[in-house]
Amino acid sequence: MCHVKNGPFETRPPVRESTLSSTCTLGVILAAQRLDLNTVDKIHYYSKLVDSNRHNGLSVEEHMHSQYKNMADLNGNELTCSPIENLVKAANAVRNFLISKSFCDCSLIISFQRIVKTNPAIDKYVKLRLENSQKLANCDVIQDESGNLYLVSLAVVDTDPK
């Protein structure tokens, strides 16, 4: 796959349209991974901007207006927002970057447990689950073509917490 050069420190695959539903687990992960549209250099700039102004409150407005009045959006268009709005946009860009990078380093864990013995608690759970479309607890119940029932659990985890 050809990677797109975004800056001196980062490359990423080109963005393609996804056929995943935005409500399925993989669709949510992909959407989170795509939150970041900035290069590392731009995020570093935004992070410094937010960090240098986080304790100044409203007094930062004049400083930002003079220093960042020509701040451009991702398409190179000049931002016509107030300096405080520009600071909020910078903070949101940093937040999206952190979320995106966290989801780029996650694992999807799926477990299946076949229901083979009659158990009143499981029978009650399965009956409730099959009657209702909403998910109960952390498990779901699926049925294969042969009529076998399985408890299925899905988790998105960071296997290498920082």
C-alpha positions as semicolon CSV with decimal commas, in nm:
position;residue;x (nm);y (nm);z (nm)
1;M;0,000;0,000;0,000
2;C;0,129;0,345;-0,087
3;H;0,165;0,572;0,214
4;V;0,110;0,947;0,206
5;K;0,384;1,165;0,353
6;N;0,228;1,408;0,601
7;G;0,534;1,563;0,754
8;P;0,894;1,485;0,836
9;F;0,796;1,232;1,104
10;E;0,477;1,072;0,987
11;T;0,327;0,876;0,703
12;R;-0,016;0,722;0,687
13;P;-0,215;0,520;0,436
14;P;-0,443;0,720;0,208
15;V;-0,798;0,763;0,342
16;R;-1,052;0,553;0,155
17;E;-1,426;0,539;0,193
18;S;-1,531;0,278;0,445
19;T;-1,808;0,027;0,390
20;L;-1,835;-0,028;0,766
21;S;-2,144;0,093;0,946
22;S;-2,068;0,380;1,182
23;T;-2,254;0,194;1,457
24;C;-2,057;-0,133;1,439
25;T;-1,753;-0,175;1,661
26;L;-1,501;-0,169;1,376
27;G;-1,677;0,136;1,229
28;V;-1,647;0,321;1,560
29;I;-1,277;0,229;1,586
30;L;-1,212;0,344;1,230
31;A;-1,400;0,670;1,289
32;A;-1,191;0,732;1,602
33;Q;-0,869;0,656;1,411
34;R;-0,971;0,911;1,149
35;L;-1,041;1,190;1,399
36;D;-0,691;1,322;1,348
37;L;-0,645;1,508;1,021
38;N;-0,327;1,689;1,124
39;T;0,042;1,617;1,102
40;V;0,252;1,568;1,413
41;D;0,416;1,907;1,349
42;K;0,081;2,085;1,343
43;I;-0,038;1,904;1,658
44;H;0,287;2,001;1,831
45;Y;0,221;2,364;1,734
46;Y;-0,140;2,343;1,859
47;S;-0,027;2,174;2,180
48;K;0,225;2,449;2,252
49;L;-0,041;2,710;2,174
50;V;-0,289;2,552;2,415
51;D;-0,025;2,491;2,684
52;S;0,111;2,846;2,671
53;N;-0,235;2,994;2,707
54;R;-0,416;2,759;2,943
55;H;-0,368;2,973;3,257
56;N;-0,427;3,313;3,099
57;G;-0,807;3,296;3,079
58;L;-0,974;3,571;2,879
59;S;-0,662;3,789;2,884
60;V;-0,520;3,560;2,619
61;E;-0,758;3,708;2,359
62;E;-0,547;4,013;2,273
63;H;-0,227;3,809;2,267
64;M;-0,382;3,548;2,041
65;H;-0,543;3,804;1,815
66;S;-0,209;3,965;1,737
67;Q;-0,007;3,644;1,719
68;Y;-0,255;3,400;1,565
69;K;-0,500;3,618;1,372
70;N;-0,390;3,459;1,044
71;M;-0,426;3,103;1,170
72;A;-0,550;2,882;0,886
73;D;-0,776;2,580;0,891
74;L;-0,683;2,243;0,742
75;N;-0,767;2,362;0,390
76;G;-0,551;2,672;0,421
77;N;-0,851;2,905;0,462
78;E;-0,802;3,189;0,707
79;L;-1,003;3,138;1,023
80;T;-1,247;3,416;1,095
81;C;-1,313;3,302;1,450
82;S;-1,231;3,494;1,763
83;P;-0,897;3,416;1,927
84;I;-1,071;3,220;2,201
85;E;-1,252;3,012;1,938
86;N;-0,916;2,951;1,769
87;L;-0,775;2,828;2,100
88;V;-1,073;2,594;2,141
89;K;-1,017;2,463;1,786
90;A;-0,651;2,402;1,867
91;A;-0,746;2,219;2,190
92;N;-0,999;2,007;1,998
93;A;-0,735;1,920;1,738
94;V;-0,498;1,803;2,014
95;R;-0,777;1,602;2,181
96;N;-0,873;1,438;1,850
97;F;-0,507;1,355;1,786
98;L;-0,475;1,183;2,125
99;I;-0,799;0,987;2,079
100;S;-0,700;0,887;1,727
101;K;-0,354;0,770;1,827
102;S;-0,497;0,574;2,122
103;F;-0,732;0,390;1,886
104;C;-0,449;0,321;1,641
105;D;-0,286;0,110;1,911
106;C;-0,582;-0,095;2,029
107;S;-0,680;-0,457;1,999
108;L;-1,019;-0,607;1,933
109;I;-1,083;-0,911;2,151
110;I;-1,375;-1,140;2,071
111;S;-1,472;-1,444;2,275
112;F;-1,728;-1,711;2,195
113;Q;-1,868;-1,954;2,451
114;R;-2,099;-2,226;2,328
115;I;-2,398;-2,282;2,552
116;V;-2,407;-2,661;2,591
117;K;-2,569;-2,731;2,929
118;T;-2,905;-2,624;3,049
119;N;-2,859;-2,358;3,313
120;P;-3,159;-2,163;3,445
121;A;-2,961;-1,838;3,468
122;I;-2,828;-1,872;3,112
123;D;-3,169;-1,986;2,983
124;K;-3,330;-1,676;3,135
125;Y;-3,056;-1,454;2,991
126;V;-3,084;-1,613;2,645
127;K;-3,464;-1,580;2,649
128;L;-3,439;-1,212;2,745
129;R;-3,165;-1,150;2,489
130;L;-3,349;-1,317;2,203
131;E;-3,672;-1,132;2,289
132;N;-3,508;-0,790;2,314
133;S;-3,298;-0,616;2,057
134;Q;-3,089;-0,438;2,318
135;K;-2,765;-0,576;2,450
136;L;-2,762;-0,709;2,804
137;A;-2,449;-0,688;3,017
138;N;-2,125;-0,728;2,821
139;C;-2,232;-1,033;2,624
140;D;-2,449;-1,092;2,325
141;V;-2,618;-1,413;2,217
142;I;-2,592;-1,544;1,864
143;Q;-2,732;-1,853;1,702
144;D;-2,574;-2,045;1,415
145;E;-2,755;-2,221;1,129
146;S;-2,772;-2,545;1,331
147;G;-2,947;-2,376;1,622
148;N;-2,645;-2,375;1,855
149;L;-2,633;-2,076;2,089
150;Y;-2,317;-1,884;2,181
151;L;-2,242;-1,611;2,431
152;V;-2,025;-1,356;2,252
153;S;-1,824;-1,086;2,421
154;L;-1,644;-0,806;2,241
155;A;-1,390;-0,567;2,390
156;V;-1,165;-0,295;2,254
157;V;-0,853;-0,276;2,470
158;D;-0,511;-0,119;2,473
159;T;-0,283;-0,417;2,533
160;D;0,015;-0,187;2,589
161;P;-0,108;0,082;2,831
162;K;0,124;0,380;2,854
